[in-house]
Amino acid sequence: MKYELVAGFETHIELATKTKIFCSCTTQFGGAPNSHCCPVCIGLPGTLPKLNREVVNYAIKAGLAVHGEIAEIAKMDRKNYCYPDLSKAYQISQLYAPLIIGGYVELSNGRKIRLHHIHIEEDAGKLIHQHGDTYVDYNRGGVPLIEIVSEPDIRSVDEAREYVEKLQQVMRYIGISDCKMQEGSMRCDVNISVRPQGSEKLGTRTEIKNMNSINNIAKAMEYEYERQVDLIESGGKVVQETLRYDDATNTTSSMRSKEDAHDYRYFRDPDLVTIKVSREEVEEIKSELPELPADKCKRYIEELAIPEKDAQLLTKYRKISEYFDEACNGVKSPKTVSNFIIGQIFRRTETEADKEIFNVSVSPLQLNELVKLLDSGKIRNNLAKSTLEKMLDSGKGALEFISESDMGGLDENALLELCKQAVESNPKAVDDYRNGKEKAIKALVGNVMKNSRGKADASAAEAKIKELIG
Amino acid sequence: MVTREDVENIALLSKLFVPEEELDGLTKSMQEIIDFADTINNAPVSGDSFDDINNLSNVFREDVVVESYSTKEILENAPEQAEDHFLVRNRE
């Protein structure tokens, strides 16, 4: 029997606000242990949390970016659990009235992964387990998070990968988080089950906690899918439990079963008042959002005639798309700009990290000037390419490398002269051509191009040479 | 109705050990406490009126960093500490 994978994600994203969610301590990553703390974020009795306005704004941005509905009224709740990463023995979160309801992430195959809601909450401290004891650092305690809860709409590992990448991309675009999985500013819990292909009923799910890289998510899902299918095929039953993934052995193991699942005893946090969001505020925040990557990609394809694959590369990171937008200003062929970026410039920004920062020695305006020279027919493609290399090496503009005499192409006489030279200096190629070797003409044209320093028009040169030797 | 299992479960969640012989007594006490608290249900109110007793909303803080406490101050009341961390000993 064939089995279908069904997965839903809970994605935690640390917001890039300057201060924590309920106090004015810095959210900076790292720092000496317990040096970014105050009585509020270490949960001393008698302290009062006060909500950071920017957390609400950032979460609303996130909600709008994934087409969610912004609640008019939201409230904070206490989620009770006893573990040293939270000294208060409860986490301030949202259950009954989250800030964002619904929404979706659209995948390239056209499927929409629906979101159940997005809520805001505080992060917990960091635990270091050593020799059976636990060392607690509360620097991360109280750092604002959004948790994006999807419906169980994901049907394959590839979809899971794209879902996470899309979330990461859009959240970075709108600037609410750096979404660095390796630093923990983005973490995923994956709920996964299997069911016979064609069945509508959901199988029993397991939850894999705290995945911190897209590759590990993919590997853990593949492992868990196989494990569940094998279990069912051999007559067993999947037990609802929470799992931990070990990337060294590529296996999952049980953290706790449903029997000792926590009863979180959620209730309204009496220390924090209701959040009311006016529709005017929502509109204002909406107007501040940049063009989203999906919209940009669509525009590049439909309005600028960029091939889909290239449009995806250009929109992967906001910096690249902004560079492209600026370099395209007033040019006839955005495709040319795109080719220069994806070809020559990407060769110098090889890693994903380089592409994300996209620190290019040639400014978008300089590239724009170069492409306009091409557009106007003043220079030819070969010269443009070699000039771009020199520009990238030096950071200087195109006109540093192209003299007046390089521009404007060749007049008839100069072209004729070069063609004659080519014919005279390559008797073998001429003979070959006359003996029916059509391709031999390319050598002659190449000679003309070289001696004209790329200024000659190749097809005009070919025609002229054929006239001379034909 | 509060059952023995409820009391056991609450004890577990609260990380408390309850001896077997105390369970019946605690179950009875717990029921009495809940009955007492239930009198509040007779109060003549409707809807959400307990929700925002002060009728306040949108009390916010601006996103401006204030210097944190020193690590020494933060750890001052820690029952145990080591290497600038709160130390939680494994009791098992």
PDB file of N, CA and C in Angstrom, chain A residues 148-242:
ATOM      1  N   ILE A 148       4.266  30.527  14.415  1.00  0.00           N
ATOM      2  CA  ILE A 148       3.390  30.392  13.250  1.00  0.00           C
ATOM      3  C   ILE A 148       2.915  28.945  13.205  1.00  0.00           C
ATOM      4  N   VAL A 149       1.631  28.747  13.387  1.00  0.00           N
ATOM      5  CA  VAL A 149       1.095  27.391  13.461  1.00  0.00           C
ATOM      6  C   VAL A 149       0.360  27.074  12.164  1.00  0.00           C
ATOM      7  N   SER A 150       0.853  26.080  11.439  1.00  0.00           N
ATOM      8  CA  SER A 150       0.209  25.751  10.157  1.00  0.00           C
ATOM      9  C   SER A 150      -0.832  24.666  10.360  1.00  0.00           C
ATOM     10  N   GLU A 151      -1.721  24.524   9.392  1.00  0.00           N
ATOM     11  CA  GLU A 151      -2.627  23.379   9.353  1.00  0.00           C
ATOM     12  C   GLU A 151      -1.815  22.187   8.819  1.00  0.00           C
ATOM     13  N   PRO A 152      -2.317  20.963   9.007  1.00  0.00           N
ATOM     14  CA  PRO A 152      -1.569  19.798   8.498  1.00  0.00           C
ATOM     15  C   PRO A 152      -1.717  19.669   6.982  1.00  0.00           C
ATOM     16  N   ASP A 153      -1.192  20.641   6.252  1.00  0.00           N
ATOM     17  CA  ASP A 153      -1.403  20.714   4.805  1.00  0.00           C
ATOM     18  C   ASP A 153      -0.198  20.278   3.994  1.00  0.00           C
ATOM     19  N   ILE A 154       0.913  19.998   4.663  1.00  0.00           N
ATOM     20  CA  ILE A 154       2.141  19.669   3.935  1.00  0.00           C
ATOM     21  C   ILE A 154       2.140  18.184   3.589  1.00  0.00           C
ATOM     22  N   ARG A 155       2.468  17.873   2.321  1.00  0.00           N
ATOM     23  CA  ARG A 155       2.321  16.495   1.826  1.00  0.00           C
ATOM     24  C   ARG A 155       3.610  15.825   1.396  1.00  0.00           C
ATOM     25  N   SER A 156       4.715  16.543   1.481  1.00  0.00           N
ATOM     26  CA  SER A 156       5.987  15.915   1.096  1.00  0.00           C
ATOM     27  C   SER A 156       7.136  16.656   1.759  1.00  0.00           C
ATOM     28  N   VAL A 157       8.300  16.019   1.745  1.00  0.00           N
ATOM     29  CA  VAL A 157       9.480  16.645   2.320  1.00  0.00           C
ATOM     30  C   VAL A 157       9.858  17.891   1.518  1.00  0.00           C
ATOM     31  N   ASP A 158       9.689  17.818   0.201  1.00  0.00           N
ATOM     32  CA  ASP A 158       9.999  18.982  -0.631  1.00  0.00           C
ATOM     33  C   ASP A 158       9.095  20.165  -0.291  1.00  0.00           C
ATOM     34  N   GLU A 159       7.813  19.873  -0.073  1.00  0.00           N
ATOM     35  CA  GLU A 159       6.899  20.949   0.315  1.00  0.00           C
ATOM     36  C   GLU A 159       7.304  21.546   1.660  1.00  0.00           C
ATOM     37  N   ALA A 160       7.745  20.681   2.579  1.00  0.00           N
ATOM     38  CA  ALA A 160       8.160  21.151   3.903  1.00  0.00           C
ATOM     39  C   ALA A 160       9.346  22.103   3.768  1.00  0.00           C
ATOM     40  N   ARG A 161      10.311  21.669   2.952  1.00  0.00           N
ATOM     41  CA  ARG A 161      11.500  22.474   2.710  1.00  0.00           C
ATOM     42  C   ARG A 161      11.119  23.846   2.143  1.00  0.00           C
ATOM     43  N   GLU A 162      10.242  23.836   1.144  1.00  0.00           N
ATOM     44  CA  GLU A 162       9.865  25.095   0.503  1.00  0.00           C
ATOM     45  C   GLU A 162       9.065  25.976   1.464  1.00  0.00           C
ATOM     46  N   TYR A 163       8.206  25.334   2.256  1.00  0.00           N
ATOM     47  CA  TYR A 163       7.415  26.097   3.227  1.00  0.00           C
ATOM     48  C   TYR A 163       8.326  26.872   4.177  1.00  0.00           C
ATOM     49  N   VAL A 164       9.334  26.175   4.712  1.00  0.00           N
ATOM     50  CA  VAL A 164      10.243  26.830   5.655  1.00  0.00           C
ATOM     51  C   VAL A 164      11.048  27.923   4.948  1.00  0.00           C
ATOM     52  N   GLU A 165      11.520  27.610   3.739  1.00  0.00           N
ATOM     53  CA  GLU A 165      12.298  28.612   2.988  1.00  0.00           C
ATOM     54  C   GLU A 165      11.468  29.851   2.673  1.00  0.00           C
ATOM     55  N   LYS A 166      10.208  29.624   2.305  1.00  0.00           N
ATOM     56  CA  LYS A 166       9.336  30.758   1.966  1.00  0.00           C
ATOM     57  C   LYS A 166       9.087  31.639   3.199  1.00  0.00           C
ATOM     58  N   LEU A 167       8.847  30.981   4.344  1.00  0.00           N
ATOM     59  CA  LEU A 167       8.634  31.748   5.573  1.00  0.00           C
ATOM     60  C   LEU A 167       9.873  32.576   5.894  1.00  0.00           C
ATOM     61  N   GLN A 168      11.013  31.900   5.810  1.00  0.00           N
ATOM     62  CA  GLN A 168      12.287  32.545   6.104  1.00  0.00           C
ATOM     63  C   GLN A 168      12.493  33.757   5.184  1.00  0.00           C
ATOM     64  N   GLN A 169      12.230  33.549   3.908  1.00  0.00           N
ATOM     65  CA  GLN A 169      12.425  34.603   2.911  1.00  0.00           C
ATOM     66  C   GLN A 169      11.527  35.802   3.205  1.00  0.00           C
ATOM     67  N   VAL A 170      10.249  35.534   3.444  1.00  0.00           N
ATOM     68  CA  VAL A 170       9.310  36.650   3.578  1.00  0.00           C
ATOM     69  C   VAL A 170       9.547  37.394   4.893  1.00  0.00           C
ATOM     70  N   MET A 171       9.909  36.666   5.952  1.00  0.00           N
ATOM     71  CA  MET A 171      10.146  37.325   7.237  1.00  0.00           C
ATOM     72  C   MET A 171      11.417  38.188   7.181  1.00  0.00           C
ATOM     73  N   ARG A 172      12.395  37.717   6.400  1.00  0.00           N
ATOM     74  CA  ARG A 172      13.606  38.529   6.223  1.00  0.00           C
ATOM     75  C   ARG A 172      13.302  39.758   5.380  1.00  0.00           C
ATOM     76  N   TYR A 173      12.501  39.598   4.353  1.00  0.00           N
ATOM     77  CA  TYR A 173      12.130  40.735   3.493  1.00  0.00           C
ATOM     78  C   TYR A 173      11.511  41.862   4.302  1.00  0.00           C
ATOM     79  N   ILE A 174      10.571  41.482   5.171  1.00  0.00           N
ATOM     80  CA  ILE A 174       9.879  42.528   5.916  1.00  0.00           C
ATOM     81  C   ILE A 174      10.686  42.976   7.132  1.00  0.00           C
ATOM     82  N   GLY A 175      11.848  42.341   7.322  1.00  0.00           N
ATOM     83  CA  GLY A 175      12.795  42.829   8.317  1.00  0.00           C
ATOM     84  C   GLY A 175      12.410  42.592   9.762  1.00  0.00           C
ATOM     85  N   ILE A 176      11.579  41.588  10.035  1.00  0.00           N
ATOM     86  CA  ILE A 176      11.199  41.384  11.437  1.00  0.00           C
ATOM     87  C   ILE A 176      12.102  40.377  12.134  1.00  0.00           C
ATOM     88  N   SER A 177      12.916  39.642  11.363  1.00  0.00           N
ATOM     89  CA  SER A 177      13.803  38.654  11.979  1.00  0.00           C
ATOM     90  C   SER A 177      14.893  38.280  10.993  1.00  0.00           C
ATOM     91  N   ASP A 178      16.063  37.878  11.532  1.00  0.00           N
ATOM     92  CA  ASP A 178      17.091  37.398  10.606  1.00  0.00           C
ATOM     93  C   ASP A 178      16.881  35.918  10.292  1.00  0.00           C
ATOM     94  N   CYS A 179      15.989  35.262  11.033  1.00  0.00           N
ATOM     95  CA  CYS A 179      15.634  33.852  10.769  1.00  0.00           C
ATOM     96  C   CYS A 179      16.858  32.965  10.589  1.00  0.00           C
ATOM     97  N   LYS A 180      17.825  33.084  11.496  1.00  0.00           N
ATOM     98  CA  LYS A 180      19.019  32.238  11.390  1.00  0.00           C
ATOM     99  C   LYS A 180      18.762  30.953  12.158  1.00  0.00           C
ATOM    100  N   MET A 181      18.565  29.870  11.417  1.00  0.00           N
ATOM    101  CA  MET A 181      18.242  28.620  12.089  1.00  0.00           C
ATOM    102  C   MET A 181      19.400  28.132  12.947  1.00  0.00           C
ATOM    103  N   GLN A 182      20.639  28.373  12.468  1.00  0.00           N
ATOM    104  CA  GLN A 182      21.784  27.863  13.238  1.00  0.00           C
ATOM    105  C   GLN A 182      21.967  28.631  14.544  1.00  0.00           C
ATOM    106  N   GLU A 183      21.472  29.863  14.625  1.00  0.00           N
ATOM    107  CA  GLU A 183      21.566  30.620  15.885  1.00  0.00           C
ATOM    108  C   GLU A 183      20.281  30.496  16.694  1.00  0.00           C
ATOM    109  N   GLY A 184      19.327  29.771  16.163  1.00  0.00           N
ATOM    110  CA  GLY A 184      18.094  29.541  16.913  1.00  0.00           C
ATOM    111  C   GLY A 184      17.070  30.644  16.786  1.00  0.00           C
ATOM    112  N   SER A 185      17.283  31.619  15.897  1.00  0.00           N
ATOM    113  CA  SER A 185      16.266  32.664  15.776  1.00  0.00           C
ATOM    114  C   SER A 185      15.105  32.187  14.902  1.00  0.00           C
ATOM    115  N   MET A 186      15.216  30.981  14.371  1.00  0.00           N
ATOM    116  CA  MET A 186      14.076  30.321  13.733  1.00  0.00           C
ATOM    117  C   MET A 186      14.172  28.829  14.064  1.00  0.00           C
ATOM    118  N   ARG A 187      13.104  28.269  14.619  1.00  0.00           N
ATOM    119  CA  ARG A 187      13.124  26.850  15.012  1.00  0.00           C
ATOM    120  C   ARG A 187      11.771  26.236  14.665  1.00  0.00           C
ATOM    121  N   CYS A 188      11.793  24.990  14.281  1.00  0.00           N
ATOM    122  CA  CYS A 188      10.549  24.353  13.868  1.00  0.00           C
ATOM    123  C   CYS A 188      10.246  23.110  14.688  1.00  0.00           C
ATOM    124  N   ASP A 189       8.970  22.953  15.047  1.00  0.00           N
ATOM    125  CA  ASP A 189       8.459  21.683  15.545  1.00  0.00           C
ATOM    126  C   ASP A 189       7.627  21.117  14.402  1.00  0.00           C
ATOM    127  N   VAL A 190       7.871  19.840  14.087  1.00  0.00           N
ATOM    128  CA  VAL A 190       7.162  19.244  12.956  1.00  0.00           C
ATOM    129  C   VAL A 190       6.204  18.176  13.467  1.00  0.00           C
ATOM    130  N   ASN A 191       4.919  18.314  13.147  1.00  0.00           N
ATOM    131  CA  ASN A 191       3.930  17.282  13.449  1.00  0.00           C
ATOM    132  C   ASN A 191       3.772  16.434  12.207  1.00  0.00           C
ATOM    133  N   ILE A 192       3.938  15.129  12.372  1.00  0.00           N
ATOM    134  CA  ILE A 192       3.961  14.290  11.188  1.00  0.00           C
ATOM    135  C   ILE A 192       3.150  13.003  11.392  1.00  0.00           C
ATOM    136  N   SER A 193       2.377  12.650  10.374  1.00  0.00           N
ATOM    137  CA  SER A 193       1.641  11.386  10.407  1.00  0.00           C
ATOM    138  C   SER A 193       1.594  10.831   8.989  1.00  0.00           C
ATOM    139  N   VAL A 194       1.173   9.591   8.868  1.00  0.00           N
ATOM    140  CA  VAL A 194       1.009   8.995   7.542  1.00  0.00           C
ATOM    141  C   VAL A 194      -0.396   8.422   7.447  1.00  0.00           C
ATOM    142  N   ARG A 195      -0.869   8.264   6.208  1.00  0.00           N
ATOM    143  CA  ARG A 195      -2.174   7.627   6.001  1.00  0.00           C
ATOM    144  C   ARG A 195      -2.170   6.984   4.618  1.00  0.00           C
ATOM    145  N   PRO A 196      -3.011   5.944   4.439  1.00  0.00           N
ATOM    146  CA  PRO A 196      -3.068   5.312   3.122  1.00  0.00           C
ATOM    147  C   PRO A 196      -3.417   6.364   2.074  1.00  0.00           C
ATOM    148  N   GLN A 197      -2.737   6.315   0.935  1.00  0.00           N
ATOM    149  CA  GLN A 197      -2.998   7.247  -0.154  1.00  0.00           C
ATOM    150  C   GLN A 197      -4.501   7.257  -0.454  1.00  0.00           C
ATOM    151  N   GLY A 198      -5.055   8.452  -0.555  1.00  0.00           N
ATOM    152  CA  GLY A 198      -6.475   8.552  -0.879  1.00  0.00           C
ATOM    153  C   GLY A 198      -7.373   8.647   0.337  1.00  0.00           C
ATOM    154  N   SER A 199      -6.835   8.306   1.504  1.00  0.00           N
ATOM    155  CA  SER A 199      -7.641   8.381   2.719  1.00  0.00           C
ATOM    156  C   SER A 199      -7.782   9.844   3.160  1.00  0.00           C
ATOM    157  N   GLU A 200      -8.938  10.168   3.739  1.00  0.00           N
ATOM    158  CA  GLU A 200      -9.177  11.531   4.201  1.00  0.00           C
ATOM    159  C   GLU A 200      -8.833  11.670   5.682  1.00  0.00           C
ATOM    160  N   LYS A 201      -8.856  10.530   6.373  1.00  0.00           N
ATOM    161  CA  LYS A 201      -8.692  10.545   7.823  1.00  0.00           C
ATOM    162  C   LYS A 201      -7.222  10.729   8.189  1.00  0.00           C
ATOM    163  N   LEU A 202      -6.980  11.606   9.175  1.00  0.00           N
ATOM    164  CA  LEU A 202      -5.604  11.828   9.607  1.00  0.00           C
ATOM    165  C   LEU A 202      -5.130  10.674  10.480  1.00  0.00           C
ATOM    166  N   GLY A 203      -3.867  10.265  10.290  1.00  0.00           N
ATOM    167  CA  GLY A 203      -3.294   9.226  11.146  1.00  0.00           C
ATOM    168  C   GLY A 203      -2.854   9.808  12.479  1.00  0.00           C
ATOM    169  N   THR A 204      -2.399   8.928  13.381  1.00  0.00           N
ATOM    170  CA  THR A 204      -1.866   9.408  14.659  1.00  0.00           C
ATOM    171  C   THR A 204      -0.537  10.101  14.393  1.00  0.00           C
ATOM    172  N   ARG A 205      -0.357  11.278  15.012  1.00  0.00           N
ATOM    173  CA  ARG A 205       0.846  12.046  14.688  1.00  0.00           C
ATOM    174  C   ARG A 205       1.889  11.972  15.789  1.00  0.00           C
ATOM    175  N   THR A 206       3.122  12.197  15.393  1.00  0.00           N
ATOM    176  CA  THR A 206       4.178  12.414  16.367  1.00  0.00           C
ATOM    177  C   THR A 206       4.706  13.820  16.123  1.00  0.00           C
ATOM    178  N   GLU A 207       5.358  14.353  17.139  1.00  0.00           N
ATOM    179  CA  GLU A 207       5.886  15.707  17.010  1.00  0.00           C
ATOM    180  C   GLU A 207       7.390  15.674  17.202  1.00  0.00           C
ATOM    181  N   ILE A 208       8.134  16.187  16.202  1.00  0.00           N
ATOM    182  CA  ILE A 208       9.593  16.267  16.336  1.00  0.00           C
ATOM    183  C   ILE A 208       9.918  17.700  16.738  1.00  0.00           C
ATOM    184  N   LYS A 209      10.573  17.818  17.875  1.00  0.00           N
ATOM    185  CA  LYS A 209      10.793  19.130  18.494  1.00  0.00           C
ATOM    186  C   LYS A 209      12.062  19.821  18.021  1.00  0.00           C
ATOM    187  N   ASN A 210      11.998  21.146  17.982  1.00  0.00           N
ATOM    188  CA  ASN A 210      13.194  21.988  17.912  1.00  0.00           C
ATOM    189  C   ASN A 210      14.190  21.676  16.811  1.00  0.00           C
ATOM    190  N   MET A 211      13.693  21.623  15.587  1.00  0.00           N
ATOM    191  CA  MET A 211      14.583  21.373  14.466  1.00  0.00           C
ATOM    192  C   MET A 211      15.267  22.687  14.101  1.00  0.00           C
ATOM    193  N   ASN A 212      16.616  22.623  13.927  1.00  0.00           N
ATOM    194  CA  ASN A 212      17.313  23.880  13.705  1.00  0.00           C
ATOM    195  C   ASN A 212      18.079  23.966  12.386  1.00  0.00           C
ATOM    196  N   SER A 213      17.704  23.125  11.427  1.00  0.00           N
ATOM    197  CA  SER A 213      18.209  23.365  10.075  1.00  0.00           C
ATOM    198  C   SER A 213      17.252  22.709   9.084  1.00  0.00           C
ATOM    199  N   ILE A 214      17.190  23.285   7.892  1.00  0.00           N
ATOM    200  CA  ILE A 214      16.250  22.767   6.902  1.00  0.00           C
ATOM    201  C   ILE A 214      16.638  21.344   6.501  1.00  0.00           C
ATOM    202  N   ASN A 215      17.954  21.095   6.404  1.00  0.00           N
ATOM    203  CA  ASN A 215      18.383  19.740   6.050  1.00  0.00           C
ATOM    204  C   ASN A 215      17.990  18.723   7.111  1.00  0.00           C
ATOM    205  N   ASN A 216      18.124  19.115   8.384  1.00  0.00           N
ATOM    206  CA  ASN A 216      17.714  18.192   9.445  1.00  0.00           C
ATOM    207  C   ASN A 216      16.211  17.951   9.420  1.00  0.00           C
ATOM    208  N   ILE A 217      15.444  18.999   9.121  1.00  0.00           N
ATOM    209  CA  ILE A 217      13.993  18.824   9.023  1.00  0.00           C
ATOM    210  C   ILE A 217      13.690  17.774   7.962  1.00  0.00           C
ATOM    211  N   ALA A 218      14.336  17.923   6.803  1.00  0.00           N
ATOM    212  CA  ALA A 218      14.085  16.986   5.704  1.00  0.00           C
ATOM    213  C   ALA A 218      14.475  15.565   6.111  1.00  0.00           C
ATOM    214  N   LYS A 219      15.652  15.426   6.712  1.00  0.00           N
ATOM    215  CA  LYS A 219      16.122  14.091   7.080  1.00  0.00           C
ATOM    216  C   LYS A 219      15.233  13.462   8.157  1.00  0.00           C
ATOM    217  N   ALA A 220      14.871  14.280   9.140  1.00  0.00           N
ATOM    218  CA  ALA A 220      14.035  13.769  10.236  1.00  0.00           C
ATOM    219  C   ALA A 220      12.668  13.344   9.711  1.00  0.00           C
ATOM    220  N   MET A 221      12.122  14.121   8.768  1.00  0.00           N
ATOM    221  CA  MET A 221      10.809  13.773   8.218  1.00  0.00           C
ATOM    222  C   MET A 221      10.883  12.483   7.416  1.00  0.00           C
ATOM    223  N   GLU A 222      11.953  12.344   6.619  1.00  0.00           N
ATOM    224  CA  GLU A 222      12.108  11.110   5.844  1.00  0.00           C
ATOM    225  C   GLU A 222      12.205   9.906   6.776  1.00  0.00           C
ATOM    226  N   TYR A 223      13.012  10.071   7.842  1.00  0.00           N
ATOM    227  CA  TYR A 223      13.178   8.974   8.791  1.00  0.00           C
ATOM    228  C   TYR A 223      11.846   8.641   9.462  1.00  0.00           C
ATOM    229  N   GLU A 224      11.145   9.662   9.914  1.00  0.00           N
ATOM    230  CA  GLU A 224       9.913   9.453  10.666  1.00  0.00           C
ATOM    231  C   GLU A 224       8.819   8.867   9.772  1.00  0.00           C
ATOM    232  N   TYR A 225       8.782   9.287   8.514  1.00  0.00           N
ATOM    233  CA  TYR A 225       7.815   8.721   7.563  1.00  0.00           C
ATOM    234  C   TYR A 225       8.045   7.221   7.409  1.00  0.00           C
ATOM    235  N   GLU A 226       9.310   6.855   7.164  1.00  0.00           N
ATOM    236  CA  GLU A 226       9.651   5.435   7.009  1.00  0.00           C
ATOM    237  C   GLU A 226       9.302   4.657   8.275  1.00  0.00           C
ATOM    238  N   ARG A 227       9.651   5.237   9.416  1.00  0.00           N
ATOM    239  CA  ARG A 227       9.423   4.545  10.692  1.00  0.00           C
ATOM    240  C   ARG A 227       7.932   4.264  10.880  1.00  0.00           C
ATOM    241  N   GLN A 228       7.105   5.294  10.609  1.00  0.00           N
ATOM    242  CA  GLN A 228       5.666   5.119  10.820  1.00  0.00           C
ATOM    243  C   GLN A 228       5.077   4.112   9.825  1.00  0.00           C
ATOM    244  N   VAL A 229       5.508   4.196   8.561  1.00  0.00           N
ATOM    245  CA  VAL A 229       4.997   3.255   7.557  1.00  0.00           C
ATOM    246  C   VAL A 229       5.394   1.826   7.934  1.00  0.00           C
ATOM    247  N   ASP A 230       6.673   1.617   8.307  1.00  0.00           N
ATOM    248  CA  ASP A 230       7.133   0.283   8.699  1.00  0.00           C
ATOM    249  C   ASP A 230       6.317  -0.255   9.870  1.00  0.00           C
ATOM    250  N   LEU A 231       6.076   0.645  10.828  1.00  0.00           N
ATOM    251  CA  LEU A 231       5.328   0.263  12.024  1.00  0.00           C
ATOM    252  C   LEU A 231       3.933  -0.231  11.646  1.00  0.00           C
ATOM    253  N   ILE A 232       3.251   0.537  10.788  1.00  0.00           N
ATOM    254  CA  ILE A 232       1.878   0.189  10.404  1.00  0.00           C
ATOM    255  C   ILE A 232       1.880  -1.092   9.558  1.00  0.00           C
ATOM    256  N   GLU A 233       2.821  -1.190   8.627  1.00  0.00           N
ATOM    257  CA  GLU A 233       2.890  -2.354   7.742  1.00  0.00           C
ATOM    258  C   GLU A 233       3.128  -3.642   8.538  1.00  0.00           C
ATOM    259  N   SER A 234       3.869  -3.511   9.641  1.00  0.00           N
ATOM    260  CA  SER A 234       4.159  -4.709  10.428  1.00  0.00           C
ATOM    261  C   SER A 234       3.094  -4.927  11.505  1.00  0.00           C
ATOM    262  N   GLY A 235       1.965  -4.268  11.348  1.00  0.00           N
ATOM    263  CA  GLY A 235       0.832  -4.521  12.234  1.00  0.00           C
ATOM    264  C   GLY A 235       0.827  -3.701  13.510  1.00  0.00           C
ATOM    265  N   GLY A 236       1.772  -2.774  13.640  1.00  0.00           N
ATOM    266  CA  GLY A 236       1.826  -1.961  14.860  1.00  0.00           C
ATOM    267  C   GLY A 236       0.991  -0.687  14.739  1.00  0.00           C
ATOM    268  N   LYS A 237       1.073   0.123  15.760  1.00  0.00           N
ATOM    269  CA  LYS A 237       0.322   1.380  15.792  1.00  0.00           C
ATOM    270  C   LYS A 237       1.255   2.517  16.149  1.00  0.00           C
ATOM    271  N   VAL A 238       1.053   3.657  15.512  1.00  0.00           N
ATOM    272  CA  VAL A 238       1.851   4.827  15.859  1.00  0.00           C
ATOM    273  C   VAL A 238       1.333   5.362  17.197  1.00  0.00           C
ATOM    274  N   VAL A 239       2.250   5.660  18.106  1.00  0.00           N
ATOM    275  CA  VAL A 239       1.857   6.220  19.399  1.00  0.00           C
ATOM    276  C   VAL A 239       2.062   7.734  19.345  1.00  0.00           C
ATOM    277  N   GLN A 240       1.080   8.465  19.823  1.00  0.00           N
ATOM    278  CA  GLN A 240       1.242   9.917  19.847  1.00  0.00           C
ATOM    279  C   GLN A 240       2.293  10.277  20.892  1.00  0.00           C
ATOM    280  N   GLU A 241       3.383  10.867  20.437  1.00  0.00           N
ATOM    281  CA  GLU A 241       4.457  11.204  21.372  1.00  0.00           C
ATOM    282  C   GLU A 241       5.312  12.337  20.813  1.00  0.00           C
ATOM    283  N   THR A 242       6.133  12.877  21.689  1.00  0.00           N
ATOM    284  CA  THR A 242       7.042  13.938  21.290  1.00  0.00           C
ATOM    285  C   THR A 242       8.419  13.333  21.090  1.00  0.00           C
TER     286      THR A 242
END
